[in-house]
């Protein structure tokens, strides 16, 4: 099978990128990959919640929200489970992990990704390049909920290790197997019939986890 390293690198840069500082508590997580399926939510490291150090506010007023707020807890669960699915992948589990993460997406976001051949592109990247990644930690950054509690923006950073990949892929990325990377994300979510769904995920430039922006 021909290695699609250049195409895969472009997809990786679009999916695995970031450049904001870590904020909040970072937790260590499993060092081995899992399929991230709905039946295995433990694939994501359990976030550590410090009740005295909330990063959550109401967007229009700046009112701070505690970590026992029901919407804060629900939003953290959705984002953490999504990252567990998207950041623990191997060639043999990537198709299942894409299906697992898509259940957290809104219908409009699913339509957008389908138009971009998201599932096929991600699957090809992992299969064609023998790529495996494993999440090693998570961190929360400043996050807001609109006053009507129907929309939210969640700041989050995932740490993950490239467990293995083809030599060509690693060369193009300028990385070695075992290298750890950080990917900050800004999630936009909407509440639909009482449940939160991801509307979009904005990302910035990829960086080595040991470096600071």
Coordinates of N, CA and C in Angstrom, one line a residue:
X1 N 0.9 -1.2 0.0 CA 0.0 0.0 0.0 C 0.9 1.2 0.0
X2 N 0.6 2.2 -0.8 CA 1.4 3.4 -0.9 C 1.2 4.3 0.3
X3 N 2.3 4.8 0.9 CA 2.2 5.7 2.0 C 1.8 7.1 1.6
X4 N 0.7 7.6 2.2 CA 0.3 8.9 1.9 C 0.8 9.9 2.9
X5 N 2.1 10.0 3.1 CA 2.7 10.8 4.1 C 2.4 12.3 4.0
X6 N 2.5 12.8 2.8 CA 2.3 14.2 2.6 C 0.8 14.6 2.9
X7 N -0.1 13.8 2.4 CA -1.5 14.0 2.6 C -1.8 13.8 4.1
X8 N -1.2 12.8 4.7 CA -1.5 12.5 6.1 C -1.0 13.6 7.0
X9 N 0.2 14.2 6.6 CA 0.7 15.3 7.4 C -0.2 16.5 7.4
X10 N -0.8 16.8 6.2 CA -1.7 17.9 6.1 C -2.9 17.7 6.9
X11 N -3.4 16.5 6.9 CA -4.6 16.2 7.8 C -4.2 16.3 9.2
X12 N -3.0 15.8 9.6 CA -2.6 15.8 11.0 C -2.5 17.3 11.5
X13 N -1.9 18.1 10.7 CA -1.8 19.5 11.0 C -3.2 20.2 11.2
X14 N -4.1 19.7 10.4 CA -5.5 20.3 10.6 C -6.2 19.8 11.8
X15 N -5.8 18.6 12.2 CA -6.5 17.9 13.3 C -5.8 18.1 14.7
X16 N -4.5 18.2 14.6 CA -3.7 18.0 15.8 C -2.8 19.3 16.0
X17 N -3.4 20.4 16.3 CA -2.6 21.7 16.3 C -3.0 22.5 17.5
X18 N -2.0 23.4 18.0 CA -2.4 24.2 19.1 C -1.2 25.1 19.6
X19 N -1.5 26.3 20.2 CA -0.5 27.1 20.8 C -0.9 28.0 21.9
X20 N -1.8 27.6 22.8 CA -2.1 28.4 24.0 C -1.5 27.7 25.2
X21 N -1.3 28.5 26.3 CA -0.6 28.0 27.4 C -1.5 27.1 28.2
X22 N -0.9 26.1 28.9 CA -1.7 25.2 29.8 C -2.2 26.0 30.9
X23 N -3.4 25.7 31.3 CA -4.0 26.4 32.4 C -4.9 25.4 33.2
X24 N -4.9 25.5 34.5 CA -5.7 24.5 35.3 C -4.7 23.3 35.5
X25 N -5.3 22.2 35.9 CA -4.6 21.0 36.3 C -4.5 20.0 35.2
X26 N -3.2 19.5 35.0 CA -3.0 18.5 34.0 C -2.9 17.1 34.6
X27 N -3.6 16.1 34.1 CA -3.5 14.8 34.7 C -2.8 13.8 33.8
X28 N -2.1 12.9 34.4 CA -1.5 11.8 33.7 C -2.6 10.8 33.4
X29 N -2.4 10.1 32.2 CA -3.4 9.2 31.8 C -2.8 7.9 31.2
X30 N -3.5 7.0 30.7 CA -3.0 5.8 30.2 C -2.0 6.1 29.1
X31 N -0.9 5.3 29.0 CA 0.1 5.4 28.0 C -0.1 4.5 26.8
X32 N -1.1 3.7 26.9 CA -1.3 2.8 25.7 C -2.6 3.2 25.0
X33 N -2.7 3.0 23.7 CA -3.8 3.4 23.0 C -5.0 2.5 23.2
X34 N -6.2 3.1 23.1 CA -7.4 2.3 23.1 C -8.3 2.7 22.0
X35 N -9.4 2.0 21.8 CA -10.2 2.4 20.6 C -11.1 3.6 20.8
X36 N -11.2 4.0 22.1 CA -12.0 5.2 22.3 C -13.5 5.0 22.1
X37 N -13.9 3.8 22.0 CA -15.4 3.6 21.7 C -16.2 3.9 22.9
X38 N -17.5 4.1 22.7 CA -18.5 4.5 23.7 C -18.4 3.5 24.9
X39 N -18.1 2.2 24.6 CA -18.1 1.2 25.7 C -16.8 1.3 26.5
X40 N -15.9 2.2 26.2 CA -14.7 2.3 26.9 C -14.3 3.8 27.2
X41 N -15.2 4.5 28.0 CA -14.9 5.9 28.3 C -13.6 6.1 29.1
X42 N -13.1 5.0 29.7 CA -11.8 5.2 30.5 C -10.7 5.5 29.6
X43 N -10.9 5.5 28.2 CA -9.8 5.8 27.3 C -9.2 7.2 27.6
X44 N -10.1 8.1 28.1 CA -9.6 9.4 28.4 C -9.2 9.6 29.8
X45 N -8.1 10.2 30.1 CA -7.7 10.5 31.5 C -8.8 11.2 32.2
X46 N -9.1 10.9 33.4 CA -10.1 11.6 34.2 C -9.6 12.9 34.6
X47 N -10.3 14.0 34.1 CA -9.9 15.4 34.5 C -9.9 15.6 36.0
X48 N -9.0 16.3 36.5 CA -8.9 16.7 38.0 C -9.6 18.0 38.1
X49 N -10.6 18.0 39.0 CA -11.4 19.3 39.2 C -11.0 19.9 40.5
X50 N -10.5 21.1 40.5 CA -10.2 21.9 41.7 C -11.3 22.8 42.0
X51 N -12.2 22.6 43.0 CA -13.3 23.5 43.2 C -13.0 24.9 43.6
X52 N -11.7 25.2 44.0 CA -11.3 26.5 44.3 C -10.6 27.2 43.1
X53 N -10.6 26.6 42.0 CA -9.9 27.2 40.8 C -10.7 27.1 39.6
X54 N -11.9 27.6 39.6 CA -12.7 27.5 38.4 C -12.3 28.4 37.3
X55 N -12.4 27.9 36.0 CA -12.1 28.7 34.8 C -13.3 29.0 34.1
X56 N -14.5 28.8 34.7 CA -15.7 28.9 34.0 C -16.5 30.2 34.4
X57 N -17.0 30.9 33.4 CA -17.8 32.1 33.6 C -19.0 32.2 32.7
X58 N -19.9 33.1 33.1 CA -21.0 33.4 32.2 C -20.5 34.5 31.2
X59 N -20.7 34.3 29.9 CA -20.0 35.1 28.9 C -20.4 36.6 29.1
X60 N -21.6 36.9 29.3 CA -22.1 38.3 29.2 C -21.8 39.1 30.5
X61 N -21.7 38.4 31.6 CA -21.5 39.1 32.9 C -20.2 38.8 33.6
X62 N -19.5 37.8 33.2 CA -18.2 37.5 33.9 C -18.4 36.7 35.2
X63 N -19.7 36.4 35.5 CA -20.0 35.6 36.8 C -19.2 34.3 36.7
X64 N -18.5 34.0 37.8 CA -17.8 32.7 37.9 C -18.8 31.6 38.2
X65 N -18.6 30.4 37.6 CA -19.4 29.3 37.8 C -18.5 28.2 38.6
X66 N -19.1 27.6 39.5 CA -18.4 26.5 40.3 C -18.4 25.2 39.5
X67 N -17.5 24.4 39.8 CA -17.3 23.1 39.1 C -18.4 22.1 39.4
X68 N -19.3 22.4 40.4 CA -20.4 21.5 40.6 C -21.7 22.0 39.8
X69 N -21.5 23.1 39.0 CA -22.6 23.5 38.2 C -23.0 22.4 37.2
X70 N -24.3 22.1 37.0 CA -24.7 21.0 36.2 C -24.2 21.2 34.7
X71 N -24.3 22.4 34.2 CA -23.8 22.6 32.8 C -22.3 22.4 32.7
X72 N -21.6 22.9 33.6 CA -20.1 22.8 33.6 C -19.7 21.3 33.6
X73 N -20.4 20.5 34.5 CA -20.1 19.1 34.6 C -20.4 18.4 33.3
X74 N -21.6 18.7 32.7 CA -22.0 18.1 31.5 C -21.1 18.4 30.3
X75 N -20.7 19.7 30.2 CA -19.8 20.1 29.2 C -18.4 19.4 29.3
X76 N -17.9 19.4 30.5 CA -16.6 18.7 30.7 C -16.7 17.2 30.3
X77 N -17.8 16.6 30.6 CA -17.9 15.2 30.3 C -17.9 15.0 28.8
X78 N -18.6 15.8 28.0 CA -18.7 15.7 26.6 C -17.3 15.9 26.0
X79 N -16.6 17.0 26.4 CA -15.3 17.3 25.8 C -14.3 16.2 26.2
X80 N -14.3 15.8 27.4 CA -13.3 14.7 27.8 C -13.5 13.4 27.1
X81 N -14.8 13.0 26.9 CA -15.1 11.8 26.2 C -14.7 11.9 24.8
X82 N -15.0 13.1 24.2 CA -14.6 13.3 22.8 C -13.1 13.1 22.6
X83 N -12.3 13.8 23.5 CA -10.9 13.7 23.4 C -10.4 12.3 23.6
X84 N -11.1 11.5 24.4 CA -10.7 10.1 24.6 C -10.8 9.3 23.4
X85 N -11.9 9.6 22.6 CA -12.1 8.9 21.4 C -11.1 9.4 20.3
X86 N -10.9 10.7 20.2 CA -10.1 11.2 19.1 C -8.6 11.1 19.3
X87 N -8.1 10.9 20.6 CA -6.7 11.0 20.9 C -6.1 9.6 21.3
X88 N -6.9 8.6 21.1 CA -6.4 7.2 21.3 C -6.8 6.4 20.1
X89 N -5.8 6.2 19.1 CA -6.2 5.6 17.9 C -5.0 4.8 17.4
X90 N -5.4 3.7 16.7 CA -4.4 2.8 16.0 C -5.0 2.5 14.6
X91 N -4.2 1.9 13.7 CA -4.8 1.5 12.4 C -6.0 0.6 12.5
X92 N -6.0 -0.2 13.6 CA -7.1 -1.2 13.7 C -8.3 -0.7 14.4
X93 N -8.2 0.5 15.1 CA -9.3 1.0 15.9 C -9.8 2.3 15.4
X94 N -9.1 2.9 14.4 CA -9.5 4.3 14.0 C -10.9 4.4 13.5
X95 N -11.4 3.4 12.7 CA -12.8 3.5 12.2 C -13.8 3.6 13.4
X96 N -13.6 2.7 14.4 CA -14.5 2.7 15.5 C -14.3 4.0 16.3
X97 N -13.1 4.5 16.5 CA -12.9 5.7 17.3 C -13.6 6.9 16.6
X98 N -13.5 7.0 15.3 CA -14.2 8.1 14.5 C -15.7 8.0 14.8
X99 N -16.3 6.8 14.7 CA -17.7 6.6 15.0 C -18.0 7.0 16.4
X100 N -17.1 6.7 17.3 CA -17.4 7.0 18.7 C -17.4 8.5 18.9
X101 N -16.4 9.3 18.3 CA -16.4 10.7 18.5 C -17.6 11.4 17.8
X102 N -18.1 10.8 16.7 CA -19.1 11.5 16.0 C -20.5 11.5 16.8
X103 N -20.6 10.7 17.8 CA -21.9 10.7 18.5 C -21.9 11.9 19.5
X104 N -20.8 12.7 19.6 CA -20.8 13.9 20.4 C -21.0 15.1 19.5
X105 N -21.2 15.0 18.2 CA -21.3 16.1 17.3 C -22.8 16.4 17.0
X106 N -23.1 17.7 16.8 CA -24.4 18.2 16.4 C -24.7 17.7 14.9
X107 N -25.9 17.6 14.5 CA -26.2 17.2 13.2 C -25.6 18.2 12.1
X108 N -25.5 19.5 12.4 CA -24.9 20.4 11.4 C -23.4 20.1 11.3
X109 N -22.8 19.9 12.4 CA -21.3 19.6 12.4 C -21.0 18.3 11.7
X110 N -21.9 17.3 11.9 CA -21.7 16.0 11.2 C -21.8 16.2 9.7
X111 N -22.8 17.0 9.3 CA -23.0 17.3 7.8 C -21.7 18.0 7.3
X112 N -21.2 19.0 8.0 CA -20.0 19.7 7.5 C -18.8 18.7 7.4
X113 N -18.6 17.8 8.4 CA -17.5 16.9 8.3 C -17.7 15.9 7.2
X114 N -18.9 15.5 7.0 CA -19.2 14.5 5.9 C -18.8 15.1 4.6
X115 N -19.1 16.4 4.4 CA -18.8 17.1 3.2 C -17.3 17.2 2.9
X116 N -16.5 17.1 4.0 CA -15.0 17.2 3.9 C -14.4 15.8 3.9
X117 N -15.2 14.7 3.9 CA -14.7 13.4 3.9 C -13.8 13.1 5.1
X118 N -14.3 13.7 6.2 CA -13.5 13.6 7.5 C -13.2 12.1 7.9
X119 N -14.2 11.3 7.9 CA -13.9 9.9 8.4 C -12.9 9.2 7.5
X120 N -13.1 9.3 6.2 CA -12.2 8.6 5.2 C -10.8 9.2 5.3
X121 N -10.6 10.5 5.5 CA -9.3 11.1 5.6 C -8.6 10.7 6.8
X122 N -9.3 10.7 8.0 CA -8.7 10.3 9.2 C -8.3 8.8 9.2
X123 N -9.2 8.0 8.7 CA -8.9 6.5 8.6 C -7.7 6.3 7.7
X124 N -7.6 6.9 6.6 CA -6.5 6.8 5.7 C -5.2 7.2 6.3
X125 N -5.2 8.3 7.1 CA -4.0 8.8 7.7 C -3.4 7.7 8.6
X126 N -4.2 7.1 9.4 CA -3.7 6.1 10.4 C -3.4 4.8 9.7
X127 N -4.2 4.3 8.8 CA -3.9 3.1 8.2 C -2.7 3.1 7.2
X128 N -2.7 4.2 6.4 CA -1.6 4.3 5.4 C -0.2 4.5 6.0
X129 N -0.2 5.1 7.2 CA 1.1 5.4 7.9 C 1.3 4.6 9.1
X130 N 0.6 3.6 9.4 CA 0.8 2.7 10.6 C 0.9 3.6 11.8
X131 N 0.0 4.6 11.9 CA 0.0 5.6 13.0 C -0.8 5.1 14.2
X132 N -0.2 5.2 15.3 CA -0.9 5.0 16.6 C -0.6 6.1 17.6
X133 N -1.6 6.7 18.2 CA -1.4 7.7 19.2 C -2.1 7.3 20.5
X134 N -1.6 7.9 21.6 CA -2.3 7.6 22.9 C -2.3 8.9 23.7
X135 N -3.4 9.2 24.3 CA -3.6 10.4 25.2 C -2.8 10.2 26.5
X136 N -2.1 11.2 26.9 CA -1.3 11.1 28.1 C -1.7 12.1 29.2
X137 N -2.5 13.1 28.8 CA -3.0 14.1 29.8 C -4.0 15.0 29.2
X138 N -4.7 15.8 30.1 CA -5.6 16.8 29.6 C -5.5 18.0 30.5
X139 N -5.9 19.2 30.0 CA -5.9 20.4 30.8 C -7.1 21.3 30.3
X140 N -7.7 22.0 31.3 CA -8.8 22.9 30.9 C -8.3 24.3 30.9
X141 N -8.8 25.1 30.0 CA -8.5 26.5 29.9 C -9.8 27.3 30.0
X142 N -9.7 28.6 30.0 CA -10.8 29.5 30.2 C -12.0 29.1 29.3
X143 N -13.2 29.0 29.9 CA -14.4 28.5 29.2 C -15.6 29.4 29.6
X144 N -16.5 29.6 28.7 CA -17.7 30.4 29.0 C -19.0 29.7 28.6
X145 N -20.1 30.1 29.3 CA -21.4 29.6 28.9 C -22.3 30.9 28.7
X146 N -23.0 30.9 27.7 CA -23.9 32.1 27.5 C -25.0 32.1 28.5
X147 N -25.5 33.3 28.7 CA -26.5 33.6 29.8 C -27.7 32.7 29.7
X148 N -28.1 32.4 28.4 CA -29.3 31.5 28.2 C -29.0 30.0 28.4
X149 N -27.7 29.7 28.6 CA -27.2 28.4 28.8 C -27.6 27.4 27.7
X150 N -27.6 27.9 26.5 CA -27.8 27.1 25.3 C -26.6 27.0 24.4
X151 N -25.6 27.8 24.7 CA -24.4 27.8 23.9 C -23.2 27.9 24.9
X152 N -22.0 27.3 24.5 CA -20.9 27.4 25.4 C -19.6 27.3 24.5
X153 N -18.5 27.9 25.0 CA -17.2 27.8 24.4 C -16.3 27.2 25.5
X154 N -15.6 26.1 25.2 CA -14.8 25.4 26.2 C -13.4 25.3 25.7
X155 N -12.5 25.8 26.6 CA -11.1 25.8 26.3 C -10.5 24.5 26.9
X156 N -9.7 23.8 26.1 CA -9.2 22.5 26.5 C -7.9 22.2 25.8
X157 N -7.0 21.4 26.5 CA -5.8 21.0 25.8 C -5.5 19.5 26.1
X158 N -5.3 18.8 25.0 CA -5.0 17.4 25.1 C -3.5 17.1 24.8
X159 N -2.9 16.3 25.7 CA -1.5 15.8 25.5 C -1.6 14.4 25.0
X160 N -0.8 14.1 23.9 CA -0.8 12.7 23.4 C 0.6 12.4 22.9
X161 N 0.9 11.1 22.8 CA 2.2 10.6 22.4 C 2.0 9.8 21.1
X162 N 2.9 10.0 20.1 CA 2.9 9.2 18.9 C 3.6 7.9 19.3
X163 N 2.8 6.8 19.5 CA 3.3 5.5 19.9 C 4.1 4.9 18.8
X164 N 3.6 4.9 17.6 CA 4.4 4.4 16.5 C 3.8 5.0 15.2
X165 N 4.7 4.9 14.2 CA 4.3 5.4 12.8 C 5.3 5.0 11.8
X166 N 5.0 5.0 10.6 CA 6.0 4.7 9.5 C 7.2 5.7 9.6
X167 N 8.3 5.3 9.1 CA 9.5 6.1 9.1 C 9.3 7.4 8.2
X168 N 8.6 7.2 7.1 CA 8.3 8.3 6.2 C 7.4 9.4 6.9
X169 N 6.4 8.9 7.6 CA 5.5 9.8 8.3 C 6.3 10.6 9.4
X170 N 7.1 9.9 10.2 CA 7.8 10.5 11.3 C 8.8 11.5 10.7
X171 N 9.4 11.2 9.6 CA 10.4 12.1 8.9 C 9.7 13.4 8.5
X172 N 8.6 13.3 7.9 CA 7.9 14.5 7.4 C 7.4 15.3 8.6
X173 N 7.0 14.7 9.7 CA 6.6 15.4 10.8 C 7.7 16.0 11.6
X174 N 8.9 15.4 11.4 CA 10.1 15.9 12.2 C 10.0 15.4 13.6
X175 N 9.5 14.1 13.8 CA 9.3 13.6 15.1 C 9.8 12.2 15.2
X176 N 9.9 11.7 16.4 CA 10.2 10.3 16.7 C 9.1 9.6 17.4
X177 N 9.0 8.3 17.3 CA 8.1 7.5 18.1 C 8.4 7.8 19.6
X178 N 7.3 8.0 20.3 CA 7.5 8.3 21.7 C 7.4 9.8 22.0
X179 N 7.5 10.7 21.0 CA 7.4 12.1 21.2 C 6.0 12.5 21.7
X180 N 5.9 13.5 22.6 CA 4.6 13.9 23.1 C 4.3 15.3 22.6
X181 N 3.1 15.5 22.2 CA 2.6 16.8 21.6 C 1.5 17.3 22.4
X182 N 1.3 18.6 22.3 CA 0.1 19.3 23.0 C -0.7 19.9 21.9
X183 N -2.1 19.8 22.1 CA -3.0 20.3 21.1 C -4.1 21.1 21.9
X184 N -4.0 22.4 22.0 CA -5.1 23.1 22.5 C -6.3 23.2 21.6
X185 N -7.5 23.2 22.1 CA -8.7 23.3 21.3 C -9.7 24.2 21.9
X186 N -10.5 24.8 21.1 CA -11.6 25.6 21.5 C -12.9 25.0 21.0
X187 N -13.6 24.4 21.8 CA -14.9 23.7 21.5 C -16.0 24.7 21.5
X188 N -16.9 24.6 20.5 CA -18.1 25.3 20.5 C -19.2 24.3 20.7
X189 N -20.1 24.5 21.7 CA -21.2 23.5 21.9 C -22.5 24.2 22.0
X190 N -23.6 23.4 21.6 CA -24.9 23.9 21.7 C -25.8 22.8 22.4
X191 N -26.7 23.3 23.2 CA -27.6 22.4 23.9 C -28.8 22.1 23.1
X192 N -29.1 20.8 22.9 CA -30.2 20.3 22.1 C -31.0 19.4 23.0
X193 N -32.3 19.8 23.3 CA -33.2 19.0 24.1 C -32.5 18.6 25.4
X194 N -31.8 19.6 26.0 CA -31.2 19.3 27.3 C -29.8 18.7 27.3
X195 N -29.3 18.3 26.1 CA -28.0 17.7 26.1 C -27.0 18.5 25.2
X196 N -25.7 18.5 25.6 CA -24.7 19.3 24.9 C -24.1 18.6 23.7
X197 N -24.0 19.2 22.6 CA -23.4 18.6 21.4 C -22.3 19.6 20.8
X198 N -21.3 19.1 20.3 CA -20.2 19.9 19.7 C -20.6 20.4 18.3
X199 N -20.5 21.7 18.2 CA -20.8 22.4 16.9 C -19.6 22.6 16.1
X200 N -18.4 22.8 16.7 CA -17.2 23.1 16.0 C -16.0 22.9 16.9
X201 N -14.8 22.8 16.4 CA -13.6 22.6 17.1 C -12.5 23.5 16.4
X202 N -12.1 24.6 17.1 CA -11.0 25.4 16.5 C -9.7 25.0 17.1
X203 N -8.7 25.1 16.2 CA -7.3 24.6 16.7 C -6.2 25.6 16.2
X204 N -5.1 25.5 16.8 CA -3.9 26.4 16.4 C -2.7 25.5 16.1
X205 N -1.5 26.0 16.1 CA -0.3 25.2 15.6 C 0.1 24.2 16.6
X206 N 0.5 23.0 16.1 CA 1.0 21.9 16.9 C 2.3 22.3 17.6
X207 N 2.5 21.8 18.8 CA 3.8 22.0 19.5 C 4.2 20.8 20.3
X208 N 5.5 20.7 20.5 CA 6.0 19.6 21.4 C 5.5 19.9 22.8
X209 N 5.1 18.9 23.5 CA 4.5 19.1 24.9 C 5.5 19.7 25.9
X210 N 6.8 19.4 25.6 CA 7.8 19.9 26.6 C 8.1 21.4 26.4
X211 N 7.6 22.0 25.4 CA 7.9 23.4 25.1 C 6.7 24.3 25.6
X212 N 7.0 25.6 25.7 CA 5.9 26.5 26.0 C 5.7 27.4 24.9
X213 N 4.5 27.9 24.7 CA 4.2 28.8 23.5 C 5.0 30.1 23.5

